[in-house]
Coordinates of C-alpha atoms and ligand atoms in Angstrom, one line a residue:
X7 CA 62.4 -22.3 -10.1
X8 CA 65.0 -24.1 -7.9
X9 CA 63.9 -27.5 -7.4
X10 CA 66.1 -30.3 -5.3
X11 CA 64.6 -33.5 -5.6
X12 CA 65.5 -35.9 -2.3
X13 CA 64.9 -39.6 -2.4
X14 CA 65.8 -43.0 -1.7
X15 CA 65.4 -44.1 -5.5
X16 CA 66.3 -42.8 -8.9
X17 CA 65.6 -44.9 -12.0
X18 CA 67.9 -46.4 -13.7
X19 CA 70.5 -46.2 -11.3
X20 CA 68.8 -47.2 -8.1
X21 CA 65.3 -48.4 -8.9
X22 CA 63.5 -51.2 -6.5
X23 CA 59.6 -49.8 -7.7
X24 CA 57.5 -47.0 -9.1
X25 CA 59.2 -44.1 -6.9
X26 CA 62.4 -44.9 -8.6
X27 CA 61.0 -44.4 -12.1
X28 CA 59.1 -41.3 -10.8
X29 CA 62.4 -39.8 -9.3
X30 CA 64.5 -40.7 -12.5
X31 CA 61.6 -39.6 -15.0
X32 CA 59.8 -36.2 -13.4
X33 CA 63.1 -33.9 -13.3
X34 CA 64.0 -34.4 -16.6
X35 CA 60.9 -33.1 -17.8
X36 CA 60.8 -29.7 -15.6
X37 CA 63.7 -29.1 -16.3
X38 CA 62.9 -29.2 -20.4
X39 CA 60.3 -26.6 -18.9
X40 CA 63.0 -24.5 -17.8
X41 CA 63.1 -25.1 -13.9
X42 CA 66.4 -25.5 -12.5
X43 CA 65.8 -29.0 -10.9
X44 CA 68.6 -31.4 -9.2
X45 CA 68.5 -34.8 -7.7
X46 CA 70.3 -35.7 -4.1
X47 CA 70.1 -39.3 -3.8
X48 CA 72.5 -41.9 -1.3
X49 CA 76.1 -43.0 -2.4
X50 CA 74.7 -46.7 -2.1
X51 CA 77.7 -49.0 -2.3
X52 CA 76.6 -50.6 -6.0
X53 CA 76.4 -47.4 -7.7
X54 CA 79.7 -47.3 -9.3
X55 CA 79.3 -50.4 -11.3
X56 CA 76.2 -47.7 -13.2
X57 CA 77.6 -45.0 -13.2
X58 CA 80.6 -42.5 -13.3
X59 CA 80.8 -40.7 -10.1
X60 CA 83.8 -38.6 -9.3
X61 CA 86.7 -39.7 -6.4
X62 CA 86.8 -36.1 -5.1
X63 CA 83.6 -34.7 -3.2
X64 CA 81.8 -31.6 -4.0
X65 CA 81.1 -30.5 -0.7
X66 CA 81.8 -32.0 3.2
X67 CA 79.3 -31.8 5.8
X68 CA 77.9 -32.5 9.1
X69 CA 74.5 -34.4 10.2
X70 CA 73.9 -36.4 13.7
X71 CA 77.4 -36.4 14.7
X72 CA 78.6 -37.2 11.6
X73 CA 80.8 -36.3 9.0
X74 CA 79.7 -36.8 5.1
X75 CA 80.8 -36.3 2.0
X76 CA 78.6 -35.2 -1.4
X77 CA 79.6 -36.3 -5.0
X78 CA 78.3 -34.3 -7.9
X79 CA 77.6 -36.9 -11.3
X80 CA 74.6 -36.3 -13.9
X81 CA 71.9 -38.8 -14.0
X82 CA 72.6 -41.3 -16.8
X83 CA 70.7 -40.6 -19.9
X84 CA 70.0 -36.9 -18.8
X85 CA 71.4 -33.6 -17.8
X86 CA 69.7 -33.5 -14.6
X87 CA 72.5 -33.0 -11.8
X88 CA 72.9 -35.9 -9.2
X89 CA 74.3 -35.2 -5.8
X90 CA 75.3 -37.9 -4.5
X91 CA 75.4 -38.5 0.1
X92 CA 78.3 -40.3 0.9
X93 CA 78.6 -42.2 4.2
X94 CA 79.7 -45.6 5.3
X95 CA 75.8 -46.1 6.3
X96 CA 75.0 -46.4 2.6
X97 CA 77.8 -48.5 1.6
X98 CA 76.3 -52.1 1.2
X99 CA 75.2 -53.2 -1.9
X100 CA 71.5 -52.7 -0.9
X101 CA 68.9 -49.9 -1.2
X102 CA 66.5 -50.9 2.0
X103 CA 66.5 -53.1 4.5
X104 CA 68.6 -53.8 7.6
X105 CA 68.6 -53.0 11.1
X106 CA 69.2 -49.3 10.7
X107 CA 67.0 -48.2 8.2
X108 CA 66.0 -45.6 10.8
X109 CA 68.9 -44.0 11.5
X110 CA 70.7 -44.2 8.0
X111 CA 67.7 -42.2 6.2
X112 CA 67.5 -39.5 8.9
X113 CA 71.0 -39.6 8.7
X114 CA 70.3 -38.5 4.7
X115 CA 67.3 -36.5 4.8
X116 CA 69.7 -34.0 7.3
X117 CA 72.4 -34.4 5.2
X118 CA 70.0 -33.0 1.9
X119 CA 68.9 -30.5 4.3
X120 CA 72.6 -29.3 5.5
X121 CA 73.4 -29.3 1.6
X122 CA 70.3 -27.1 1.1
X123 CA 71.1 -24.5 3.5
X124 CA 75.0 -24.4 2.8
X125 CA 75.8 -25.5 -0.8
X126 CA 72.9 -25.5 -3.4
X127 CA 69.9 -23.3 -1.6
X128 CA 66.9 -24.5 -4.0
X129 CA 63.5 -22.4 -3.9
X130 CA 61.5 -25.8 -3.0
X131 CA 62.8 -29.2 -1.8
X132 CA 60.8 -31.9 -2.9
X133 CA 60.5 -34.4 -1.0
X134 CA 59.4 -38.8 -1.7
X135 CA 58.0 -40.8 1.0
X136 CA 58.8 -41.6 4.6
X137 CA 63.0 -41.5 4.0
X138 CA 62.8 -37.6 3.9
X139 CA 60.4 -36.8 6.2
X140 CA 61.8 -35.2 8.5
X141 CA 62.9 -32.4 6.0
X142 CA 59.9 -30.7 5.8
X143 CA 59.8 -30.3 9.7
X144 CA 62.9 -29.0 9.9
X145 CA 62.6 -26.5 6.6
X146 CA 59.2 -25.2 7.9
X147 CA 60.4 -22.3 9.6
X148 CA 62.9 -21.4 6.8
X149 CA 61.7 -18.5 5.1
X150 CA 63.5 -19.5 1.7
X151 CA 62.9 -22.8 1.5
X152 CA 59.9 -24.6 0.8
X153 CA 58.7 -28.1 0.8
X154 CA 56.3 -30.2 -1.2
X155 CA 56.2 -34.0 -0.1
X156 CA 54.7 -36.5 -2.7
X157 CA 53.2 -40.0 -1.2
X158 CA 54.2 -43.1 -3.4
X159 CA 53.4 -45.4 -0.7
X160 CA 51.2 -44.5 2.6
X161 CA 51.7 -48.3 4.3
X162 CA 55.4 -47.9 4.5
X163 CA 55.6 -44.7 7.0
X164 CA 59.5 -45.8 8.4
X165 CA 60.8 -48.6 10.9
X166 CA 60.8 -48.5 14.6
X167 CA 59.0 -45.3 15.0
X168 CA 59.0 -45.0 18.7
X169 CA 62.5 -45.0 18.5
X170 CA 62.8 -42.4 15.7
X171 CA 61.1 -39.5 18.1
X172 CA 65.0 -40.2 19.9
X173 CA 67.0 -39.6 16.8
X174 CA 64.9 -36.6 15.5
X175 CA 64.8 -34.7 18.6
X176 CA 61.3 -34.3 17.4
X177 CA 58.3 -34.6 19.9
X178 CA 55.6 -36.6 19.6
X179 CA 53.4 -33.3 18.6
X180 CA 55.4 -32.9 15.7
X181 CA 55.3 -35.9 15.1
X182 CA 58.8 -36.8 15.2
X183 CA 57.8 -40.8 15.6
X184 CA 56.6 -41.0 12.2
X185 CA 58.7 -39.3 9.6
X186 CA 55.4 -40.0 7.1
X187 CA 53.1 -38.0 8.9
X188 CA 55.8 -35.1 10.3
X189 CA 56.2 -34.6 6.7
X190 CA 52.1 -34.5 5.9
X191 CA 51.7 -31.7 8.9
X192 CA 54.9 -29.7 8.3
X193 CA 55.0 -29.9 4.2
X194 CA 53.8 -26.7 2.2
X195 CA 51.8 -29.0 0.2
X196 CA 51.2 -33.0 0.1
X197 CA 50.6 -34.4 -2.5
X198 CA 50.2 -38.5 -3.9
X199 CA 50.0 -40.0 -7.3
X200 CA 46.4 -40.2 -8.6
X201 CA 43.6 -38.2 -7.8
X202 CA 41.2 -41.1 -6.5
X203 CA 44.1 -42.4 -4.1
X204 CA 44.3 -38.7 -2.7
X205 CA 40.6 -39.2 -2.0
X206 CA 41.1 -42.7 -0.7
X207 CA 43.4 -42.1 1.7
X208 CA 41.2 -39.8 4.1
X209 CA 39.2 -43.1 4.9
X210 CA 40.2 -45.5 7.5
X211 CA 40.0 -48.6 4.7
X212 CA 42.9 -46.7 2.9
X213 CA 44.8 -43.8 5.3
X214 CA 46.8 -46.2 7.2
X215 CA 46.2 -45.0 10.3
X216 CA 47.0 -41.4 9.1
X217 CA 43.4 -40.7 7.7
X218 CA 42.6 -38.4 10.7
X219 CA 45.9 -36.4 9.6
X220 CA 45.5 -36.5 6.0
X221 CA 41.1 -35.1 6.2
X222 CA 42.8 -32.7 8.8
X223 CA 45.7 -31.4 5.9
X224 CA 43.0 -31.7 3.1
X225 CA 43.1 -28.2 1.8
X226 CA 46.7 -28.7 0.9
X227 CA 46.1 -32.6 -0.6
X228 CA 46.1 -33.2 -4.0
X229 CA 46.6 -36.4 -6.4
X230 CA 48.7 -36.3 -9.4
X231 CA 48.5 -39.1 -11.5
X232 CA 52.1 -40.4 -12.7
X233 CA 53.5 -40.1 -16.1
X234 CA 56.0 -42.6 -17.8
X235 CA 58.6 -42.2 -19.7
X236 CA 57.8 -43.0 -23.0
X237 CA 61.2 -42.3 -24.4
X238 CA 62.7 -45.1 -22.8
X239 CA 59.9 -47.6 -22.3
X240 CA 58.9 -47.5 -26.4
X241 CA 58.3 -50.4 -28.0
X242 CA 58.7 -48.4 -31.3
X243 CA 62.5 -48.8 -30.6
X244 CA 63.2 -50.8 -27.3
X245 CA 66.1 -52.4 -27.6
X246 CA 65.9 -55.2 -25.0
X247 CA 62.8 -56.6 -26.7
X248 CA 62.8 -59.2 -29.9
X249 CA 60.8 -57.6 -32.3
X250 CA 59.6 -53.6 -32.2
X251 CA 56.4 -52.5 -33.2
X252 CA 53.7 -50.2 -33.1
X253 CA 49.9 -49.6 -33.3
X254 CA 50.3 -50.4 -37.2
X255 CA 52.5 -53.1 -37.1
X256 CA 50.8 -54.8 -34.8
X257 CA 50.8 -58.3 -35.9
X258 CA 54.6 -58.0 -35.8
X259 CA 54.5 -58.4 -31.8
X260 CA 53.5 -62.0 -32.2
X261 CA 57.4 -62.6 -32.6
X262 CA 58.0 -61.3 -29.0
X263 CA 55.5 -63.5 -27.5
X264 CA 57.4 -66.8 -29.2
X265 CA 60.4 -65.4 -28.3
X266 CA 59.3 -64.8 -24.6
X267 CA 57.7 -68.4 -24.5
X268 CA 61.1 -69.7 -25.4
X269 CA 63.3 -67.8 -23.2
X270 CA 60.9 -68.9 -20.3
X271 CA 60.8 -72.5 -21.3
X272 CA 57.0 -72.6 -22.2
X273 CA 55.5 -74.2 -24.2
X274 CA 55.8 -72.6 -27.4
X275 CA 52.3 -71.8 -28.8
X276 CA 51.1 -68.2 -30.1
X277 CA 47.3 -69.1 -29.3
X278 CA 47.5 -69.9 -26.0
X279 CA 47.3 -66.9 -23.6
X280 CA 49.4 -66.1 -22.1
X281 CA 49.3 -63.4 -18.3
X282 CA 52.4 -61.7 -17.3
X283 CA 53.1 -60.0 -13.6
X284 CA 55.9 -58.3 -12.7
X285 CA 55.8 -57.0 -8.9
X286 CA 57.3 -56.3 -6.0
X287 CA 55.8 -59.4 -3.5
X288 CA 53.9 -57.6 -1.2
X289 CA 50.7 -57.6 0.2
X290 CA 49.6 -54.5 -1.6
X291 CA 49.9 -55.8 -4.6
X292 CA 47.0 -58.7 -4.3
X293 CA 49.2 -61.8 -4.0
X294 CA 46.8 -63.5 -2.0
X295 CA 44.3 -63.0 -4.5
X296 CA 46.5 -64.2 -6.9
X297 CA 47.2 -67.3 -5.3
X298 CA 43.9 -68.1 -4.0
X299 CA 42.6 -68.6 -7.9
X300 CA 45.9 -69.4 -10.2
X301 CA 45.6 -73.4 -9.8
X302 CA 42.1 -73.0 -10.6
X303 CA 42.6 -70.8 -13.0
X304 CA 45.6 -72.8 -15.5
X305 CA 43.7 -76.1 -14.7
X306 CA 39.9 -74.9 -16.3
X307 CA 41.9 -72.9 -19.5
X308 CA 44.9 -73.3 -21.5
X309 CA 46.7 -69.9 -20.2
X310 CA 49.8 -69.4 -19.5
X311 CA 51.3 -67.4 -17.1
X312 CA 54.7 -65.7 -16.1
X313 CA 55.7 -63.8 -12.4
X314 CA 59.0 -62.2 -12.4
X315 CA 59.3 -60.2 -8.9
X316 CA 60.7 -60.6 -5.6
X317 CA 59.5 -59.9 -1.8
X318 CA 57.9 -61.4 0.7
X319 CA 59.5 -65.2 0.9
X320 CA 55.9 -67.2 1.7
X321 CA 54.8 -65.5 -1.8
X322 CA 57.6 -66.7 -3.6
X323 CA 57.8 -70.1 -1.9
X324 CA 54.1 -70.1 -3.3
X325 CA 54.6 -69.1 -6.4
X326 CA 57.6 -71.2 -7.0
X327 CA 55.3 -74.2 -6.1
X328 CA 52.6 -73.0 -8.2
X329 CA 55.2 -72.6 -11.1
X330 CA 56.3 -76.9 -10.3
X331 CA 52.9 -78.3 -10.9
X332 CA 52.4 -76.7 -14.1
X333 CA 55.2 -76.5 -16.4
X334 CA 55.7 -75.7 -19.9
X335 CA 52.7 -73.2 -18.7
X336 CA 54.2 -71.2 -15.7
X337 CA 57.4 -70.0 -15.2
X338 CA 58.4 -67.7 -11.4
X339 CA 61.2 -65.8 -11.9
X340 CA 62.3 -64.3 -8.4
X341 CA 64.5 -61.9 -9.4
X342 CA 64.9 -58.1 -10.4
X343 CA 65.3 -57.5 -14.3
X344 CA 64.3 -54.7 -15.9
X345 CA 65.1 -55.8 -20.1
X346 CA 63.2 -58.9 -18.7
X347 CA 60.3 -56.9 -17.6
X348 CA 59.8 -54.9 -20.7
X349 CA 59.8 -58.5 -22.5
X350 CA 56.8 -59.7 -20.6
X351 CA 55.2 -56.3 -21.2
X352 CA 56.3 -56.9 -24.9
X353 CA 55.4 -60.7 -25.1
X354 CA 52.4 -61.4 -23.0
X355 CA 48.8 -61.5 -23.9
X356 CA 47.9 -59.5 -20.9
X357 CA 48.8 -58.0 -17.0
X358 CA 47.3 -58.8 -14.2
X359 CA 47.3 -56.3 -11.6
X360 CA 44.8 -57.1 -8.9
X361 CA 46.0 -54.5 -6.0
X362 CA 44.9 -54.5 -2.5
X363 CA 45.5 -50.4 -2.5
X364 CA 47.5 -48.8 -5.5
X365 CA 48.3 -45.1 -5.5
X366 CA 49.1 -45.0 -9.0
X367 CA 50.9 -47.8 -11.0
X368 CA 53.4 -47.7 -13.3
X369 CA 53.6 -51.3 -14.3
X370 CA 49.9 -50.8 -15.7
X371 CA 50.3 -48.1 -17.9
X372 CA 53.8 -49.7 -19.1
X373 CA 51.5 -53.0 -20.0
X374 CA 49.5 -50.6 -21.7
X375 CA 51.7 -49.1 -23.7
X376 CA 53.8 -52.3 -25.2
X377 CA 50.3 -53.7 -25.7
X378 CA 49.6 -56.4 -22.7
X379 CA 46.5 -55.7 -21.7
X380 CA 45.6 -54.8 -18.1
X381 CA 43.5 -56.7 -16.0
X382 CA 43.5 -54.8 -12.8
X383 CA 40.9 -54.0 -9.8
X384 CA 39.4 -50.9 -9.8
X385 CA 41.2 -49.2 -6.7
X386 CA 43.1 -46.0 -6.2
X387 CA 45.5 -44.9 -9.3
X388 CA 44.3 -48.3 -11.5
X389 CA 41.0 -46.6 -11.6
X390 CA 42.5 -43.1 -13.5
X391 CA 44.3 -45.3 -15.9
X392 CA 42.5 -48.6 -17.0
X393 CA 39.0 -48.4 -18.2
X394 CA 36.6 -51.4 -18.8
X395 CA 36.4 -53.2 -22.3
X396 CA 33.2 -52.6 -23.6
X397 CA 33.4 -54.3 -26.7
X398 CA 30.2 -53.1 -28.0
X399 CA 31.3 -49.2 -27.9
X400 CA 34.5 -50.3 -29.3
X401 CA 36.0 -48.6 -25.9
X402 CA 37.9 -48.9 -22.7
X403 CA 41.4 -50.2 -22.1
X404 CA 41.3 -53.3 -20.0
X405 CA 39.3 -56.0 -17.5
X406 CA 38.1 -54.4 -14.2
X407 CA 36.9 -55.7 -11.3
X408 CA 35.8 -54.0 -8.0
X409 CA 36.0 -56.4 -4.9
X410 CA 38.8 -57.7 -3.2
X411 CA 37.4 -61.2 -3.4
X412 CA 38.9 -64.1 -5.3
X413 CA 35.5 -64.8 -7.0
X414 CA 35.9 -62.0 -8.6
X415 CA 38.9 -61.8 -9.8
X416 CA 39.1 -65.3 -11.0
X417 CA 35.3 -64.0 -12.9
X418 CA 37.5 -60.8 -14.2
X419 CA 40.3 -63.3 -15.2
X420 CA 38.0 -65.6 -17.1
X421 CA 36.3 -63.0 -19.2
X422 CA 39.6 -61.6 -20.8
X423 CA 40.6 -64.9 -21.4
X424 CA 37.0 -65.5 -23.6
X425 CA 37.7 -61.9 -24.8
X426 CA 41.0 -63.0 -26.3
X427 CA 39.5 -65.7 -28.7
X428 CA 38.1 -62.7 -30.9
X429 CA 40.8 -61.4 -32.6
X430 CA 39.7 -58.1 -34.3
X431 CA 38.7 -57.0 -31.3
X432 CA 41.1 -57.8 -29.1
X433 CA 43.3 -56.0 -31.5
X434 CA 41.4 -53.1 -31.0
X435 CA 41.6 -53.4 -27.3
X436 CA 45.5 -53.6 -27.7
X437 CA 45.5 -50.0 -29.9
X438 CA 43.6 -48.3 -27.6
X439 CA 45.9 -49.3 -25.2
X440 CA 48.9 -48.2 -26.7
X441 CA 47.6 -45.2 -28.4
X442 CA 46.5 -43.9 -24.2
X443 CA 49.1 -40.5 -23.8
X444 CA 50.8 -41.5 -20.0
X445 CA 53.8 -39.3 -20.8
X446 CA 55.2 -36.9 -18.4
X447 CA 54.3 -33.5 -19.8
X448 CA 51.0 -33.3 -18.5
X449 CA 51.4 -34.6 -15.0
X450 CA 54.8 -32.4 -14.8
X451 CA 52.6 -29.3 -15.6
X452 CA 50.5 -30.0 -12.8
X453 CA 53.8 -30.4 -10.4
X454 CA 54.3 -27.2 -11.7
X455 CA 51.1 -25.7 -10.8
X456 CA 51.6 -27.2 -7.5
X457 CA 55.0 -25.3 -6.9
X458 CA 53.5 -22.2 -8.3
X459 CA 50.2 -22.5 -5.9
X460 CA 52.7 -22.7 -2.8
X461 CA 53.2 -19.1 -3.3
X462 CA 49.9 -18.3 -4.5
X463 CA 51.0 -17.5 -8.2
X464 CA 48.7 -17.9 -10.6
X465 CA 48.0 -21.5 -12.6
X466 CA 49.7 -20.0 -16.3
X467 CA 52.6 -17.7 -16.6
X468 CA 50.3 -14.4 -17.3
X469 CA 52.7 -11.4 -17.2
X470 CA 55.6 -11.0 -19.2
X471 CA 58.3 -11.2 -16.7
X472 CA 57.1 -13.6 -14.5
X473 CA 60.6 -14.3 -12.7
X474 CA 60.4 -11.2 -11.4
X475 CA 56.5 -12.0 -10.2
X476 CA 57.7 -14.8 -8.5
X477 CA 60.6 -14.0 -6.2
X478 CA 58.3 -11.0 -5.2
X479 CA 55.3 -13.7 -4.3
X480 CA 58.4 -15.5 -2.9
X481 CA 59.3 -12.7 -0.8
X482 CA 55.9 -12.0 0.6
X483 CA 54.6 -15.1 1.3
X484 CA 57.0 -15.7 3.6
X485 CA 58.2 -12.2 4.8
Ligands
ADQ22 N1 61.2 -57.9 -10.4 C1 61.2 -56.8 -11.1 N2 62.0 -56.7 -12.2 C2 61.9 -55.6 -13.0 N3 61.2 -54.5 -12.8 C3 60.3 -54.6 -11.7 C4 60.3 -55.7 -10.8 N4 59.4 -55.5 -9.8 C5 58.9 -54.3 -10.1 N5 59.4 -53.7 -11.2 C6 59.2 -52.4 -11.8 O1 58.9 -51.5 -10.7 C7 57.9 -50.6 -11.1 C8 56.7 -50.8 -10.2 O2 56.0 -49.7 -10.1 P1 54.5 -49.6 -9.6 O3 54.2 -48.1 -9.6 O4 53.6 -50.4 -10.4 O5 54.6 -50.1 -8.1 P2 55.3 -49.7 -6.7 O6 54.4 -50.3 -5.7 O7 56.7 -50.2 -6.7 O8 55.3 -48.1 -6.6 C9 54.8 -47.2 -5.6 O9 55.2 -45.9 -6.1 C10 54.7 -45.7 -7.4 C11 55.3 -44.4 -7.9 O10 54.6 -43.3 -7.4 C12 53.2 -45.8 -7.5 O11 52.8 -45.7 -8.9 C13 52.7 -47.1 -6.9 O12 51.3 -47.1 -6.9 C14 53.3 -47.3 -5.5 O13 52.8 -48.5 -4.9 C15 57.6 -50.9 -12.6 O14 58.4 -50.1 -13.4 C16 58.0 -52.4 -12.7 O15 58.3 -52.7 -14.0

């Protein structure tokens, strides 16, 4: 199959969370399954200090009024195909943001959709989150093109939407105010990242506003829980962390957690334990929660704890503060740094994710595999990853709680840390961990059902010339 990928982040070129790693990850692996699948991504301004991109475009087009140019590179470390939308719009050094995030991303999601129609025509566009809404909309009266849009992230459905219906030329019955929910009604299939966020989101508590939509679509919702890729986050052979290791060699990881203290200026001491966080600083991701229990929590035990993300400025003011009245134990680190990340999922004890709403996670199942273990709260994709230590089956993966109340994540918090004082069996906690399977091949088999399923092919490849089955399924279902 023909497959163009169209997003607003591709890991590791332009990567601010998950969707990024997703983007950069998932085509690599269908395309190792023999599908023919591309990336078109924005020309932002800082992507020649990553990469090579060529001076001379591909292909010129037309969007909006305007005229734009596309650059063909690879993505680094692959041979996936990277088309690359050039226009001033996407020229500062930024990914989001700014005061015309609106126009600038229907301004790219028409230019991917000109490119689709007039210089690479791909069986199904697939499309990530609000920034490319609009494309199923417009490709659902196409009879060669289909469209499957994946949710990463329900709460951000685009800026200014009573302005967007103006720029879309789409009415309000189609949606054309909400890029996030045209692209729910109009795609051939919807999907999001775990199966008990695809659930979640048909209730009020989690839908956004959009449950209504979503309940109404249901036949056509699925969840797919996320992969990683365990090629380049391995801490067999990562090369941005101190000391490698693996489930055998465990002891050896001690080194990283030394190496992490020092770097961070902690206090350097291999017993203490010692909670990592690396986030994006949003509501989402339980800050509050965080916040409301941290003080508390480094005054009553000898933890330490790090925080390397940025967002929301109250939540790093807070954090920063927190990090002042407790040195040598807590270091804030407010900026973005992916070798640093993979050090605190290296060097820490454990990772504390204690999400509001979580589709799927990515940073979880990285803790998981370099062996911090998760303490997380049992909502949306957390819940198909982390299972509960129960120390007496010798089984589960990590600390769970269920409410979104400080008492009990503090409770949650508290029991890992009396979990950690036994050794053997926090070493078995650790192994389980890193021995869970979160690569890509199973989850991109079941992006591959879902392509087949849009043309009502069957699950497996059962005939022997099953290109030929499927441009005649092609053909009928939407002759
Ligand atoms: N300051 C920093 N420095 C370095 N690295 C940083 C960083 N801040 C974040 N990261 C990295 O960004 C990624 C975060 O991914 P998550 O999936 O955990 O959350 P996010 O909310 O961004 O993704 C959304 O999309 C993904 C993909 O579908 C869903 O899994 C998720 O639930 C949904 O909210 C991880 O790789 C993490 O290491």
């Amino acid at each position: 199959m023909r497959i163009l990928f169209v997003a607003a982040e591709a890991a590791p070129i332009a990567k601010v969370g998950g969707m990024g790693d997703v983007v950069g990850a998932l085509p690599k692996f269908l395309r190792e399954m023999g599908h023919d699948v591309r990336i078109f991504l924005p020309y932002y301004g800082f992507l020649p200090d990553k990469m090579e991109i060529p001076y001379e475009p591909i292909w010129w087009g037309d969007a909006m009024f305007q005229h734009f140019a596309v650059y063909e590179s690879v993505l680094p470390g692959t041979d996936v195909p990277l088309y690359l939308f050039g226009h001033p719009a996407f020229m500062p050094r930024r990914i989001y943001s700014g005061e015309d995030e609106d126009w600038r991303f229907t301004l790219f999601a028409n230019g991917a959709a000109e490119f689709a129609w007039n210089y690479w025509k791909p069986e199904i566009i697939h499309c990530h989150d609000w920034h490319t809404g609009m494309i199923p909309v417009w490709m659902h009266q196409d009879p060669d093109i289909s469209t499957v849009f994946t949710i990463h992230n329900l709460a951000y459905q685009g800026p200014w939407r009573w302005y967007l219906e103006k720029i879309t030329w789409c009415p309000w019955y189609m949606q054309g105010h909400n890029t996030m929910a045209a692209a729910v009604q109009f795609a051939n299939k919807v999907n999001t990242v775990s199966p008990t966020y695809a659930e979640q989101i048909k209730t009020p508590t989690y839908g956004e506003t959009l449950e209504g939509l979503l309940s109404f679509i249901s036949g056509k919702l699925s969840g797919i829980i996320n992969g990683i890729d365990t090629e380049v986050y391995n801490p067999e052979n990562d090369k941005y962390i101190t000391q490698t290791f693996t489930t055998d060699t465990l002891d050896k990881r001690k080194a990283n957690k030394i190496a992490l203290q020092e770097e961070l200026g902690l206090e350097v001491n291999s017993k203490a334990f010692f909670i990592g966080i690396v986030t994006r600083l949003v509501e989402q991701k339980g800050i509050d929660l965080i916040l409301q229990i941290l003080d508390r929590f480094l005054s009553y035990t000898d933890a330490q704890f790090v925080l390397l993300g940025t967002g929301d400025r109250y939540y790093e003011t807070q954090m920063w503060q927190l990090a002042s009245r407790f040195p040598g134990r807590m270091a804030t680190y407010l900026l973005y740094n992916d070798a640093l990340s993979r050090r605190i999922y290296a060097g820490t004890d454990a990772f504390l994710m204690p999400s509001r709403f979580e589709p799927c996670g990515i940073s979880q199942m990285m803790s998981l595999r370099y062996g911090s273990v998760p303490i997380v709260r049992r909502t949306g994709g957390l819940v198909d990853t982390v299972s509960h230590h129960d120390p007496e089956n010798a089984a589960g993966t990590g600390y769970c709680f269920d409410r979104y109340e400080p008492l009990d994540l503090f409770t949650c918090m508290i029991r890992a840390w009396e979990g950690f004082r036994f050794k053997p069996q926090w070493q078995e906690l650790q192994k389980r961990g890193m021995s869970e399977d979160f690569s890509w091949y199973q989850s991109a088999k079941e992006y591959v059902k879902l392509y087949r399923s849009i043309y009502g092919l069957p699950e497996e490849e059962e005939t022997p010339q099953p290109e030929l089955v499927l441009n005649e399924a092609m053909a009928n279902s939407k002759s």
